[in-house]
C-alpha positions as protocol buffer text, in pm:
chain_id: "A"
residue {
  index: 1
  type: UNK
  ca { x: 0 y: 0 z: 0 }
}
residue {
  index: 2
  type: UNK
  ca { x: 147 y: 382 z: -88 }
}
residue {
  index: 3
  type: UNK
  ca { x: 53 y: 658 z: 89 }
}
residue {
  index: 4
  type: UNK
  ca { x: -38 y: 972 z: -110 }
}
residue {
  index: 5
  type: UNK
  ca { x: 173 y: 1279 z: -142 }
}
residue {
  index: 6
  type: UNK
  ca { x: 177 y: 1425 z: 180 }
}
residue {
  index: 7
  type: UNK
  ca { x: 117 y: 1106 z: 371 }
}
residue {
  index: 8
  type: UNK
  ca { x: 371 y: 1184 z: 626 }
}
residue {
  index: 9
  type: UNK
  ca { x: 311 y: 1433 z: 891 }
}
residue {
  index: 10
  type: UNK
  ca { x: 563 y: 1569 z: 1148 }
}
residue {
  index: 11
  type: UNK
  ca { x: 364 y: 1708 z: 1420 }
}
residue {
  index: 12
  type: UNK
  ca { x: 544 y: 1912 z: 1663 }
}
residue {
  index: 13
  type: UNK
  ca { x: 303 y: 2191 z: 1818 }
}
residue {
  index: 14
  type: UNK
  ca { x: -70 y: 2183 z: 1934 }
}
residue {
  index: 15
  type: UNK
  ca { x: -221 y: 2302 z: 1672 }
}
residue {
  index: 16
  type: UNK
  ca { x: -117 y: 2032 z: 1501 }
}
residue {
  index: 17
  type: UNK
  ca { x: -220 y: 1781 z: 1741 }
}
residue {
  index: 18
  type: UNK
  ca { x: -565 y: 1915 z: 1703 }
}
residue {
  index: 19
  type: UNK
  ca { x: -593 y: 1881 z: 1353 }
}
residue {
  index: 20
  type: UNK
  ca { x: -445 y: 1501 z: 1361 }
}
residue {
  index: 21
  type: UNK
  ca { x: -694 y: 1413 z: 1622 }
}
residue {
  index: 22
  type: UNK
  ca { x: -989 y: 1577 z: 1340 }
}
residue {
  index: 23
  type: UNK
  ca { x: -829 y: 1412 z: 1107 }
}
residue {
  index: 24
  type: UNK
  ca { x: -776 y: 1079 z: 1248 }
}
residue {
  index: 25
  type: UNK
  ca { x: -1115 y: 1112 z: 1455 }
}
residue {
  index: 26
  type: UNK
  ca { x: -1328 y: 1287 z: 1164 }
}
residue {
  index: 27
  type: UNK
  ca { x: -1485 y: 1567 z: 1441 }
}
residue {
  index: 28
  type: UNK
  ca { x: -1738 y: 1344 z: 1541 }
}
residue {
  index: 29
  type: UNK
  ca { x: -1616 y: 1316 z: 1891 }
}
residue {
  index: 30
  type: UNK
  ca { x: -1641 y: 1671 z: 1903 }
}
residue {
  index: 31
  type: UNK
  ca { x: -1933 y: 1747 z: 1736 }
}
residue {
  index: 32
  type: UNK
  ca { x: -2232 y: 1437 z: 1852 }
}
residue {
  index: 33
  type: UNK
  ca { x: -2097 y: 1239 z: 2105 }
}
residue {
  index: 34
  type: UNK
  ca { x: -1888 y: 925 z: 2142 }
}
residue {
  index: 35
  type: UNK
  ca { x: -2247 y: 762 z: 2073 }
}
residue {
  index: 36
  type: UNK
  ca { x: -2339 y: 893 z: 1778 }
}
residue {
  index: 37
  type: UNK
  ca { x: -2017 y: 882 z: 1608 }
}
residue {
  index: 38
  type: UNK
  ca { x: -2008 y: 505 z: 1696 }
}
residue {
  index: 39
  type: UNK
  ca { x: -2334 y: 488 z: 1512 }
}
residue {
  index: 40
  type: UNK
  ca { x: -2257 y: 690 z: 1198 }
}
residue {
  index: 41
  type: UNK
  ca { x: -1912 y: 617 z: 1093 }
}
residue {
  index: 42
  type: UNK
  ca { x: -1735 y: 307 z: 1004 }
}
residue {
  index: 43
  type: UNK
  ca { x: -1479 y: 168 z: 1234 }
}
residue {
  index: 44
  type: UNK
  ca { x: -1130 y: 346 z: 1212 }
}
residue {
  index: 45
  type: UNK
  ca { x: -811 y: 155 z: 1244 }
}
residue {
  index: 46
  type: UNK
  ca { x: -543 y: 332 z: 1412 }
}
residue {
  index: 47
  type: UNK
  ca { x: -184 y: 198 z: 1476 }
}
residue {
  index: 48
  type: UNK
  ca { x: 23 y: 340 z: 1717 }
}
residue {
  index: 49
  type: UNK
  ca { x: 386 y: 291 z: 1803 }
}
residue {
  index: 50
  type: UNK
  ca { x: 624 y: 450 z: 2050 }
}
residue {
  index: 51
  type: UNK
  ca { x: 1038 y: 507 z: 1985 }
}
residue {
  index: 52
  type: UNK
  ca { x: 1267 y: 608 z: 2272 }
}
residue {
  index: 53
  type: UNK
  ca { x: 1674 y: 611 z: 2296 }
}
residue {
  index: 54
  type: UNK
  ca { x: 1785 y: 292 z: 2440 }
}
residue {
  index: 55
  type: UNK
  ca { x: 1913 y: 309 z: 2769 }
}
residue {
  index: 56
  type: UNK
  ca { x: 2159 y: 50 z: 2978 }
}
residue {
  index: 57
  type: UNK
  ca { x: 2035 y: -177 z: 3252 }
}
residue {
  index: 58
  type: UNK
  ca { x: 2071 y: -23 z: 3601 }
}
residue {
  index: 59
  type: UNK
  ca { x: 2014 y: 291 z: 3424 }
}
residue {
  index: 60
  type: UNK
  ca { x: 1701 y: 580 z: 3410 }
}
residue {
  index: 61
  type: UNK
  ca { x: 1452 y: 496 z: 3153 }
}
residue {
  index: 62
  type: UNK
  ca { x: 1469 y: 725 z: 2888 }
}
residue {
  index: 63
  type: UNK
  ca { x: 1125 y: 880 z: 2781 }
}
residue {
  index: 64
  type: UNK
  ca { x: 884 y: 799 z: 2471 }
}
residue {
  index: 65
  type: UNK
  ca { x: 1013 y: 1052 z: 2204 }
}
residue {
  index: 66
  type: UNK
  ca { x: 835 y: 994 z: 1948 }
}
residue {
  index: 67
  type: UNK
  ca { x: 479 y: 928 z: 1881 }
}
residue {
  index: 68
  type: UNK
  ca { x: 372 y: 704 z: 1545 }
}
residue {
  index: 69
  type: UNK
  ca { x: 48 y: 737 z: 1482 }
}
residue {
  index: 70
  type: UNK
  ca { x: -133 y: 539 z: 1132 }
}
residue {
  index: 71
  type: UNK
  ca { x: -428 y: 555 z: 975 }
}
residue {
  index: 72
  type: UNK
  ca { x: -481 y: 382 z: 615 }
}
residue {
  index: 73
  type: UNK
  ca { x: -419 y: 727 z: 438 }
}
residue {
  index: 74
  type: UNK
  ca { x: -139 y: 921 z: 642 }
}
residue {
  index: 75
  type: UNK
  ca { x: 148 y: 881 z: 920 }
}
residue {
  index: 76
  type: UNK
  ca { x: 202 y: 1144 z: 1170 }
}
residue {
  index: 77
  type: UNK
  ca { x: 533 y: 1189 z: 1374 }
}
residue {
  index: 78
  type: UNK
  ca { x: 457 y: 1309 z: 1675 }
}
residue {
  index: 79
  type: UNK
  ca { x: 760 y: 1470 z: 1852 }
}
residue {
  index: 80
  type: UNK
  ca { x: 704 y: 1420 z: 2222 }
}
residue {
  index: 81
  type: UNK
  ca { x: 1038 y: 1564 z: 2353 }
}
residue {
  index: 82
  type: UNK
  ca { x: 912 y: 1875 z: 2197 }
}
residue {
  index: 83
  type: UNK
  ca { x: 566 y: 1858 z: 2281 }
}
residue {
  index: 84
  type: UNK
  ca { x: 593 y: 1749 z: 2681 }
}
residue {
  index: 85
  type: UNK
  ca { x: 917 y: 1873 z: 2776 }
}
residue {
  index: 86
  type: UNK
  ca { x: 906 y: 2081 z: 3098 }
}
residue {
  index: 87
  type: UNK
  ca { x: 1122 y: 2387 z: 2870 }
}
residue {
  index: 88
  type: UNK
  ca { x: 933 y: 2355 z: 2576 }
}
residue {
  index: 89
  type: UNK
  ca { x: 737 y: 2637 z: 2478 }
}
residue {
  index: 90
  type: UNK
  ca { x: 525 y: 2388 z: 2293 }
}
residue {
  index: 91
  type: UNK
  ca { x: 428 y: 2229 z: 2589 }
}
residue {
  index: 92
  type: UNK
  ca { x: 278 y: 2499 z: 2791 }
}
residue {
  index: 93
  type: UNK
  ca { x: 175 y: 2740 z: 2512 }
}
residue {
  index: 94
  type: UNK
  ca { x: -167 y: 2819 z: 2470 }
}
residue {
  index: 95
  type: UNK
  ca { x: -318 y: 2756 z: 2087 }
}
residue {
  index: 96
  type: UNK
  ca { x: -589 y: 2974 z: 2186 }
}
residue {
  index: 97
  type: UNK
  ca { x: -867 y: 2704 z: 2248 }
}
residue {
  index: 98
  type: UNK
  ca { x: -751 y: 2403 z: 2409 }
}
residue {
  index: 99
  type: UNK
  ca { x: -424 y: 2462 z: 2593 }
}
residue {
  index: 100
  type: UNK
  ca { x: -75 y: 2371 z: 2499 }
}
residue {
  index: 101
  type: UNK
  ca { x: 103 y: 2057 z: 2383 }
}
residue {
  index: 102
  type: UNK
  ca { x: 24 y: 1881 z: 2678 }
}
residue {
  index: 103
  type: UNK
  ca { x: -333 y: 1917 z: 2683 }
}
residue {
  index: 104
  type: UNK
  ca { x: -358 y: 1850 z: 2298 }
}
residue {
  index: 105
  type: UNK
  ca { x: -127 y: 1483 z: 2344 }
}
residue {
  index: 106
  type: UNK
  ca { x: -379 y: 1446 z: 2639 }
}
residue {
  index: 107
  type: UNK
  ca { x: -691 y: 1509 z: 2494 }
}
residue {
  index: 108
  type: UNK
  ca { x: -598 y: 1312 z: 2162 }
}
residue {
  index: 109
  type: UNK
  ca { x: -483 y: 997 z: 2343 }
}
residue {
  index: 110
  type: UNK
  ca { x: -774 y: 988 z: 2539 }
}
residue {
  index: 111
  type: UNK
  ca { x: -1005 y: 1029 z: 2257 }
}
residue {
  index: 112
  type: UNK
  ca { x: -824 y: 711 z: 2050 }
}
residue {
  index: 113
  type: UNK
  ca { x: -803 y: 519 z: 2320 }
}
residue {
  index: 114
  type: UNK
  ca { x: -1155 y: 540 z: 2458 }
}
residue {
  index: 115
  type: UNK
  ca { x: -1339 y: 599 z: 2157 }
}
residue {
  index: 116
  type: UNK
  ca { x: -1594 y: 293 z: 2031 }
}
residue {
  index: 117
  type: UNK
  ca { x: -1518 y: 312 z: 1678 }
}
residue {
  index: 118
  type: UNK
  ca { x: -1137 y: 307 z: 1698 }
}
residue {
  index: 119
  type: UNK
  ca { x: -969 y: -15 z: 1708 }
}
residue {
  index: 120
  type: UNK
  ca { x: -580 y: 29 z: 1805 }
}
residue {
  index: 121
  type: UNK
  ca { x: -288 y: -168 z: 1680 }
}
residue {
  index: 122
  type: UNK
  ca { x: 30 y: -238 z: 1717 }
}
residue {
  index: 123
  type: UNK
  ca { x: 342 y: -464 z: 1769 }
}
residue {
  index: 124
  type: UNK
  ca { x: 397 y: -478 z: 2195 }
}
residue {
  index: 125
  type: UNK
  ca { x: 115 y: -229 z: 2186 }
}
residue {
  index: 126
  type: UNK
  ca { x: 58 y: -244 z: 2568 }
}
residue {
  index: 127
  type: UNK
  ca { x: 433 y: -251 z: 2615 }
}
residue {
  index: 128
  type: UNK
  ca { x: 453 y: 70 z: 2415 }
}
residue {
  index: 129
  type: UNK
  ca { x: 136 y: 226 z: 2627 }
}
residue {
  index: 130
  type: UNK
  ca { x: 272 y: 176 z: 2949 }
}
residue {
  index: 131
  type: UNK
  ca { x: 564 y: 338 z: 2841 }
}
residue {
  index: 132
  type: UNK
  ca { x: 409 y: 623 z: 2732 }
}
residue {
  index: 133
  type: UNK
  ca { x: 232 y: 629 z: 3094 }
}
residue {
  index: 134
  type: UNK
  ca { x: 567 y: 559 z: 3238 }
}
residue {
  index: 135
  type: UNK
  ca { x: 715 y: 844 z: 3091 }
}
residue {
  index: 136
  type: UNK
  ca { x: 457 y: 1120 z: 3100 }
}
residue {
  index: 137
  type: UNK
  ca { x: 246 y: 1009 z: 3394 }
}
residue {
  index: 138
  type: UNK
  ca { x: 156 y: 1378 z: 3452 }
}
residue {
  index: 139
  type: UNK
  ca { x: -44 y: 1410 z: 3158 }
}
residue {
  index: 140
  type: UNK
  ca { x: -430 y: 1400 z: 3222 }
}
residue {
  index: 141
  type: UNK
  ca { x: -523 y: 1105 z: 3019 }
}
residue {
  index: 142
  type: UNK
  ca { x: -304 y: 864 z: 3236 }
}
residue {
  index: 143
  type: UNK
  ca { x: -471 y: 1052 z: 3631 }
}
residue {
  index: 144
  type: UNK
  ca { x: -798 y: 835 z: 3747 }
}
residue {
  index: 145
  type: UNK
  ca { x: -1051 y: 813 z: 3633 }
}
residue {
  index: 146
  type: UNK
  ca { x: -961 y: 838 z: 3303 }
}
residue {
  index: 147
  type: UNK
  ca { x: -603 y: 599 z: 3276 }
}
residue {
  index: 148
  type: UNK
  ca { x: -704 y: 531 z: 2928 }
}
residue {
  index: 149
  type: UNK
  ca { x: -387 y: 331 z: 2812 }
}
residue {
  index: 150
  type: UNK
  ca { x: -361 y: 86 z: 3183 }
}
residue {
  index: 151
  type: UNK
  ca { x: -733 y: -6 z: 3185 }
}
residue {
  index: 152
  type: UNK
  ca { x: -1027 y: -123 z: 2930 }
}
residue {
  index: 153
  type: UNK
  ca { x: -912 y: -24 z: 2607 }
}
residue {
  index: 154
  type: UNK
  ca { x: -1002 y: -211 z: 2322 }
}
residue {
  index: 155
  type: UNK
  ca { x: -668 y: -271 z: 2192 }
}
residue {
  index: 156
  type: UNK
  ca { x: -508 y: -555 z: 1906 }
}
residue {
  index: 157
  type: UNK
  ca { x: -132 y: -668 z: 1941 }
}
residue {
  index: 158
  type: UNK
  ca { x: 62 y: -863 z: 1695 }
}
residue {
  index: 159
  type: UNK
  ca { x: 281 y: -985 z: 2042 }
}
residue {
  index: 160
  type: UNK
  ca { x: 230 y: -1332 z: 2168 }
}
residue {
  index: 161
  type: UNK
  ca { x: 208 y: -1232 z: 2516 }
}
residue {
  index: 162
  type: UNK
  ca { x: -95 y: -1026 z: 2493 }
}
């Protein structure tokens, strides 16, 4: 399968992050209601994968850096370090709507990973959530009640073990 011109996406500020989770989402979220989007649009299928710098053993965890997110027509690269990071000015900048980078990562996790018409994939997905958790557990999405990626997610792995 090719992607079209334009398929790949860096996404690296909130505004961006916005119009990936439209885009990936369609609105309906937004707009209806989990509900009502479940009823009027086809399932999506969204893979997601997570890249960090290896690290040694006895040594800190480095964080999730980057962010893969696929749909059957595009790729985005979401750029984490410059998203979440404390110093960014991504992070804590205001878009004018919806808060900074670490709202919009928030809000769009959240929305994949609870959403009834989006089945996530991936290789290790849950490996590669609890990561994500593991390194960002400030972010909203991963505070009770919410936790979307450590609790009933409807989620499809290509690993053995889960």
């Amino acid at each position: 399968m090719r992607l079209p011109p334009g398929g790949v996406q860096l996404v690296v500020t909130a505004e961006q992050v916005h119009a990936m989770q439209r885009e990936v989402l369609g609105g309906l979220e937004v707009e209806i209601g989990l509900a009502a989007a479940a009823a009027c649009k086809p399932w999506q299928v969204v893979a997601i994968d997570c890249e960090w710098a290896p690290f040694e053993r006895n040594q800190p965890k480095t964080p999730v850096s980057i962010l893969q997110v696929g749909t059957r027509d595009r790729i985005y690269i979401v750029d984490l370090l410059q998203l979440l990071r404390p110093d960014s000015p991504a992070a804590a900048a205001d878009d004018g709507k919806r808060g900074g980078g670490r709202a919009a990562v928030s809000d769009f996790l959240s929305a994949v990973l609870c959403s009834p018409r989006v089945v996530v994939v991936g290789f290790q997905l849950q490996s590669d959530l609890d990561r994500l958790q593991e390194s960002y557990p400030h972010l909203p999405c991963f505070q009770p009640p919410s936790v979307p990626a450590a609790s009933s997610v409807r989620r499809s792995s290509s690993s053995p073990d889960s």
